[in-house]
Backbone as XML, in Angstrom:
<?xml version="1.0"?>
<chain id="A" units="angstrom">
  <residue number="1" name="MET">
    <atom name="N" x="117.824" y="110.280" z="107.466"/>
    <atom name="CA" x="117.918" y="108.895" z="107.922"/>
    <atom name="C" x="118.388" y="108.889" z="109.371"/>
  </residue>
  <residue number="2" name="LEU">
    <atom name="N" x="117.911" y="107.951" z="110.137"/>
    <atom name="CA" x="118.290" y="107.851" z="111.538"/>
    <atom name="C" x="119.695" y="107.301" z="111.667"/>
  </residue>
  <residue number="3" name="GLY">
    <atom name="N" x="120.397" y="107.774" z="112.694"/>
    <atom name="CA" x="121.741" y="107.274" z="112.947"/>
    <atom name="C" x="121.702" y="105.856" z="113.478"/>
  </residue>
  <residue number="4" name="GLN">
    <atom name="N" x="122.865" y="105.324" z="113.733"/>
    <atom name="CA" x="122.973" y="103.965" z="114.256"/>
    <atom name="C" x="122.573" y="103.955" z="115.727"/>
  </residue>
  <residue number="5" name="THR">
    <atom name="N" x="121.318" y="103.688" z="115.998"/>
    <atom name="CA" x="120.847" y="103.592" z="117.372"/>
    <atom name="C" x="120.374" y="102.173" z="117.623"/>
  </residue>
  <residue number="6" name="THR">
    <atom name="N" x="120.483" y="101.755" z="118.857"/>
    <atom name="CA" x="120.017" y="100.423" z="119.229"/>
    <atom name="C" x="118.540" y="100.517" z="119.562"/>
  </residue>
  <residue number="7" name="LEU">
    <atom name="N" x="117.737" y="99.742" z="118.863"/>
    <atom name="CA" x="116.303" y="99.741" z="119.090"/>
    <atom name="C" x="115.939" y="98.585" z="120.009"/>
  </residue>
  <residue number="8" name="PRO">
    <atom name="N" x="114.946" y="98.802" z="120.869"/>
    <atom name="CA" x="114.540" y="97.714" z="121.760"/>
    <atom name="C" x="113.908" y="96.572" z="120.976"/>
  </residue>
  <residue number="9" name="LYS">
    <atom name="N" x="113.987" y="95.371" z="121.529"/>
    <atom name="CA" x="113.362" y="94.199" z="120.919"/>
    <atom name="C" x="111.912" y="94.136" z="121.387"/>
  </residue>
  <residue number="10" name="LEU">
    <atom name="N" x="111.001" y="94.383" z="120.466"/>
    <atom name="CA" x="109.581" y="94.338" z="120.775"/>
    <atom name="C" x="108.892" y="93.406" z="119.795"/>
  </residue>
  <residue number="11" name="SER">
    <atom name="N" x="107.771" y="92.859" z="120.213"/>
    <atom name="CA" x="106.997" y="92.008" z="119.306"/>
    <atom name="C" x="106.168" y="92.895" z="118.379"/>
  </residue>
  <residue number="12" name="VAL">
    <atom name="N" x="105.707" y="92.314" z="117.291"/>
    <atom name="CA" x="104.840" y="93.038" z="116.367"/>
    <atom name="C" x="103.598" y="93.516" z="117.113"/>
  </residue>
  <residue number="13" name="ASP">
    <atom name="N" x="103.037" y="92.665" z="117.957"/>
    <atom name="CA" x="101.851" y="93.047" z="118.739"/>
    <atom name="C" x="102.114" y="94.273" z="119.609"/>
  </residue>
  <residue number="14" name="GLN">
    <atom name="N" x="103.261" y="94.328" z="120.268"/>
    <atom name="CA" x="103.586" y="95.457" z="121.131"/>
    <atom name="C" x="103.722" y="96.749" z="120.322"/>
  </residue>
  <residue number="15" name="ILE">
    <atom name="N" x="104.358" y="96.666" z="119.186"/>
    <atom name="CA" x="104.553" y="97.847" z="118.342"/>
    <atom name="C" x="103.211" y="98.335" z="117.812"/>
  </residue>
  <residue number="16" name="VAL">
    <atom name="N" x="102.396" y="97.415" z="117.319"/>
    <atom name="CA" x="101.089" y="97.783" z="116.772"/>
    <atom name="C" x="100.191" y="98.341" z="117.871"/>
  </residue>
  <residue number="17" name="GLU">
    <atom name="N" x="100.244" y="97.764" z="119.046"/>
    <atom name="CA" x="99.456" y="98.265" z="120.179"/>
    <atom name="C" x="99.823" y="99.719" z="120.476"/>
  </residue>
  <residue number="18" name="ARG">
    <atom name="N" x="101.102" y="100.023" z="120.464"/>
    <atom name="CA" x="101.563" y="101.393" z="120.714"/>
    <atom name="C" x="101.062" y="102.344" z="119.629"/>
  </residue>
  <residue number="19" name="ILE">
    <atom name="N" x="101.155" y="101.922" z="118.367"/>
    <atom name="CA" x="100.713" y="102.753" z="117.242"/>
    <atom name="C" x="99.229" y="103.092" z="117.385"/>
  </residue>
  <residue number="20" name="PHE">
    <atom name="N" x="98.409" y="102.091" z="117.692"/>
    <atom name="CA" x="96.972" y="102.331" z="117.829"/>
    <atom name="C" x="96.644" y="103.125" z="119.091"/>
  </residue>
  <residue number="21" name="ALA">
    <atom name="N" x="97.398" y="102.929" z="120.156"/>
    <atom name="CA" x="97.151" y="103.683" z="121.390"/>
    <atom name="C" x="97.405" y="105.176" z="121.180"/>
  </residue>
  <residue number="22" name="LEU">
    <atom name="N" x="98.460" y="105.495" z="120.428"/>
    <atom name="CA" x="98.814" y="106.899" z="120.186"/>
    <atom name="C" x="98.147" y="107.468" z="118.933"/>
  </residue>
  <residue number="23" name="ARG">
    <atom name="N" x="97.537" y="106.586" z="118.140"/>
    <atom name="CA" x="96.901" y="106.956" z="116.874"/>
    <atom name="C" x="97.854" y="107.687" z="115.935"/>
  </residue>
  <residue number="24" name="GLN">
    <atom name="N" x="99.113" y="107.263" z="115.981"/>
    <atom name="CA" x="100.119" y="107.802" z="115.073"/>
    <atom name="C" x="101.258" y="106.804" z="114.929"/>
  </residue>
  <residue number="25" name="ILE">
    <atom name="N" x="101.969" y="106.926" z="113.806"/>
    <atom name="CA" x="103.135" y="106.086" z="113.584"/>
    <atom name="C" x="104.304" y="107.012" z="113.275"/>
  </residue>
  <residue number="26" name="THR">
    <atom name="N" x="105.366" y="106.842" z="114.035"/>
    <atom name="CA" x="106.563" y="107.671" z="113.872"/>
    <atom name="C" x="107.602" y="106.912" z="113.061"/>
  </residue>
  <residue number="27" name="ARG">
    <atom name="N" x="108.672" y="107.607" z="112.715"/>
    <atom name="CA" x="109.774" y="106.944" z="112.004"/>
    <atom name="C" x="110.373" y="105.836" z="112.873"/>
  </residue>
  <residue number="28" name="VAL">
    <atom name="N" x="110.428" y="106.061" z="114.170"/>
    <atom name="CA" x="110.958" y="105.027" z="115.078"/>
    <atom name="C" x="110.045" y="103.804" z="115.056"/>
  </residue>
  <residue number="29" name="ASP">
    <atom name="N" x="108.722" y="104.029" z="115.090"/>
    <atom name="CA" x="107.775" y="102.914" z="115.003"/>
    <atom name="C" x="107.969" y="102.158" z="113.690"/>
  </residue>
  <residue number="30" name="GLN">
    <atom name="N" x="108.110" y="102.901" z="112.601"/>
    <atom name="CA" x="108.319" y="102.277" z="111.289"/>
    <atom name="C" x="109.598" y="101.447" z="111.290"/>
  </residue>
  <residue number="31" name="GLN">
    <atom name="N" x="110.656" y="102.016" z="111.864"/>
    <atom name="CA" x="111.934" y="101.297" z="111.901"/>
    <atom name="C" x="111.835" y="100.053" z="112.789"/>
  </residue>
  <residue number="32" name="LEU">
    <atom name="N" x="111.168" y="100.171" z="113.924"/>
    <atom name="CA" x="110.972" y="99.016" z="114.810"/>
    <atom name="C" x="110.213" y="97.904" z="114.088"/>
  </residue>
  <residue number="33" name="LEU">
    <atom name="N" x="109.133" y="98.283" z="113.408"/>
    <atom name="CA" x="108.355" y="97.285" z="112.671"/>
    <atom name="C" x="109.193" y="96.612" z="111.596"/>
  </residue>
  <residue number="34" name="MET">
    <atom name="N" x="109.888" y="97.398" z="110.804"/>
    <atom name="CA" x="110.693" y="96.832" z="109.721"/>
    <atom name="C" x="111.788" y="95.922" z="110.268"/>
  </residue>
  <residue number="35" name="THR">
    <atom name="N" x="112.470" y="96.356" z="111.309"/>
    <atom name="CA" x="113.537" y="95.548" z="111.904"/>
    <atom name="C" x="112.979" y="94.234" z="112.433"/>
  </residue>
  <residue number="36" name="THR">
    <atom name="N" x="111.857" y="94.326" z="113.121"/>
    <atom name="CA" x="111.228" y="93.124" z="113.686"/>
    <atom name="C" x="110.768" y="92.171" z="112.589"/>
  </residue>
  <residue number="37" name="LEU">
    <atom name="N" x="110.127" y="92.709" z="111.574"/>
    <atom name="CA" x="109.597" y="91.868" z="110.497"/>
    <atom name="C" x="110.700" y="91.272" z="109.641"/>
  </residue>
  <residue number="38" name="LEU">
    <atom name="N" x="111.731" y="92.042" z="109.360"/>
    <atom name="CA" x="112.812" y="91.551" z="108.516"/>
    <atom name="C" x="113.722" y="90.558" z="109.240"/>
  </residue>
  <residue number="39" name="SER">
    <atom name="N" x="113.657" y="90.525" z="110.569"/>
    <atom name="CA" x="114.487" y="89.595" z="111.324"/>
    <atom name="C" x="113.884" y="88.184" z="111.344"/>
  </residue>
  <residue number="40" name="LYS">
    <atom name="N" x="112.681" y="88.051" z="110.818"/>
    <atom name="CA" x="111.987" y="86.759" z="110.820"/>
    <atom name="C" x="112.139" y="86.074" z="109.469"/>
  </residue>
  <residue number="41" name="ASN">
    <atom name="N" x="112.101" y="84.742" z="109.489"/>
    <atom name="CA" x="112.114" y="83.979" z="108.245"/>
    <atom name="C" x="110.766" y="84.063" z="107.538"/>
  </residue>
  <residue number="42" name="ALA">
    <atom name="N" x="109.697" y="84.098" z="108.326"/>
    <atom name="CA" x="108.343" y="84.172" z="107.773"/>
    <atom name="C" x="107.427" y="84.819" z="108.807"/>
  </residue>
  <residue number="43" name="LEU">
    <atom name="N" x="106.346" y="85.404" z="108.323"/>
    <atom name="CA" x="105.365" y="86.014" z="109.214"/>
    <atom name="C" x="104.222" y="85.036" z="109.438"/>
  </residue>
  <residue number="44" name="ASN">
    <atom name="N" x="103.707" y="85.033" z="110.660"/>
    <atom name="CA" x="102.542" y="84.188" z="110.918"/>
    <atom name="C" x="101.267" y="84.967" z="110.565"/>
  </residue>
  <residue number="45" name="ASP">
    <atom name="N" x="100.135" y="84.295" z="110.642"/>
    <atom name="CA" x="98.863" y="84.917" z="110.259"/>
    <atom name="C" x="98.544" y="86.138" z="111.111"/>
  </residue>
  <residue number="46" name="ARG">
    <atom name="N" x="98.825" y="86.064" z="112.394"/>
    <atom name="CA" x="98.535" y="87.196" z="113.287"/>
    <atom name="C" x="99.368" y="88.413" z="112.888"/>
  </residue>
  <residue number="47" name="GLU">
    <atom name="N" x="100.639" y="88.211" z="112.584"/>
    <atom name="CA" x="101.504" y="89.324" z="112.188"/>
    <atom name="C" x="101.020" y="89.951" z="110.879"/>
  </residue>
  <residue number="48" name="HIS">
    <atom name="N" x="100.608" y="89.117" z="109.926"/>
    <atom name="CA" x="100.038" y="89.641" z="108.681"/>
    <atom name="C" x="98.804" y="90.500" z="108.972"/>
  </residue>
  <residue number="49" name="THR">
    <atom name="N" x="97.954" y="90.010" z="109.856"/>
    <atom name="CA" x="96.737" y="90.738" z="110.217"/>
    <atom name="C" x="97.065" y="92.066" z="110.870"/>
  </residue>
  <residue number="50" name="GLN">
    <atom name="N" x="98.028" y="92.048" z="111.790"/>
    <atom name="CA" x="98.407" y="93.278" z="112.487"/>
    <atom name="C" x="98.953" y="94.329" z="111.512"/>
  </residue>
  <residue number="51" name="ILE">
    <atom name="N" x="99.814" y="93.918" z="110.597"/>
    <atom name="CA" x="100.375" y="94.838" z="109.611"/>
    <atom name="C" x="99.278" y="95.373" z="108.705"/>
  </residue>
  <residue number="52" name="SER">
    <atom name="N" x="98.349" y="94.529" z="108.315"/>
    <atom name="CA" x="97.219" y="94.962" z="107.490"/>
    <atom name="C" x="96.354" y="95.982" z="108.222"/>
  </residue>
  <residue number="53" name="ARG">
    <atom name="N" x="96.150" y="95.779" z="109.519"/>
    <atom name="CA" x="95.381" y="96.735" z="110.328"/>
    <atom name="C" x="96.033" y="98.106" z="110.323"/>
  </residue>
  <residue number="54" name="VAL">
    <atom name="N" x="97.355" y="98.134" z="110.504"/>
    <atom name="CA" x="98.078" y="99.414" z="110.516"/>
    <atom name="C" x="97.967" y="100.079" z="109.145"/>
  </residue>
  <residue number="55" name="PHE">
    <atom name="N" x="98.236" y="99.337" z="108.086"/>
    <atom name="CA" x="98.187" y="99.886" z="106.737"/>
    <atom name="C" x="96.798" y="100.444" z="106.436"/>
  </residue>
  <residue number="56" name="ASP">
    <atom name="N" x="95.761" y="99.681" z="106.770"/>
    <atom name="CA" x="94.387" y="100.116" z="106.533"/>
    <atom name="C" x="94.062" y="101.379" z="107.324"/>
  </residue>
  <residue number="57" name="ALA">
    <atom name="N" x="94.484" y="101.427" z="108.577"/>
    <atom name="CA" x="94.212" y="102.597" z="109.423"/>
    <atom name="C" x="94.925" y="103.842" z="108.890"/>
  </residue>
  <residue number="58" name="VAL">
    <atom name="N" x="96.128" y="103.675" z="108.375"/>
    <atom name="CA" x="96.847" y="104.817" z="107.786"/>
    <atom name="C" x="96.093" y="105.292" z="106.549"/>
  </residue>
  <residue number="59" name="GLN">
    <atom name="N" x="95.698" y="104.370" z="105.692"/>
    <atom name="CA" x="94.972" y="104.735" z="104.473"/>
    <atom name="C" x="93.656" y="105.449" z="104.784"/>
  </residue>
  <residue number="60" name="ARG">
    <atom name="N" x="92.975" y="105.020" z="105.831"/>
    <atom name="CA" x="91.679" y="105.600" z="106.199"/>
    <atom name="C" x="91.826" y="106.874" z="107.035"/>
  </residue>
  <residue number="61" name="GLY">
    <atom name="N" x="93.043" y="107.245" z="107.377"/>
    <atom name="CA" x="93.275" y="108.453" z="108.147"/>
    <atom name="C" x="93.060" y="108.296" z="109.631"/>
  </residue>
  <residue number="62" name="LEU">
    <atom name="N" x="92.965" y="107.065" z="110.109"/>
    <atom name="CA" x="92.775" y="106.824" z="111.543"/>
    <atom name="C" x="94.086" y="106.901" z="112.311"/>
  </residue>
  <residue number="63" name="ILE">
    <atom name="N" x="95.185" y="106.728" z="111.603"/>
    <atom name="CA" x="96.524" y="106.834" z="112.185"/>
    <atom name="C" x="97.302" y="107.864" z="111.367"/>
  </residue>
  <residue number="64" name="ARG">
    <atom name="N" x="97.882" y="108.831" z="112.078"/>
    <atom name="CA" x="98.685" y="109.849" z="111.412"/>
    <atom name="C" x="100.111" y="109.371" z="111.280"/>
  </residue>
  <residue number="65" name="VAL">
    <atom name="N" x="100.753" y="109.748" z="110.184"/>
    <atom name="CA" x="102.164" y="109.476" z="109.985"/>
    <atom name="C" x="102.906" y="110.757" z="110.366"/>
  </residue>
  <residue number="66" name="VAL">
    <atom name="N" x="103.777" y="110.653" z="111.384"/>
    <atom name="CA" x="104.478" y="111.838" z="111.897"/>
    <atom name="C" x="105.979" y="111.615" z="111.872"/>
  </residue>
  <residue number="67" name="GLU">
    <atom name="N" x="106.702" y="112.709" z="111.921"/>
    <atom name="CA" x="108.183" y="112.648" z="111.918"/>
    <atom name="C" x="108.705" y="112.275" z="113.267"/>
  </residue>
</chain>
């Protein structure tokens, strides 16, 4: 588990853009996404779409999950 580090405040779009640009998702990316998503009361349609894109790309092997 990661220690208590301060993560930058990024939008879901920024995080997803980085994941697709690098074609990989790291534990830091996962933590950033979870922190960002859990800090909201509700997700909008665009955020749902972005998360679905990442999930689909991981399932299809287009994005690698790395440590």
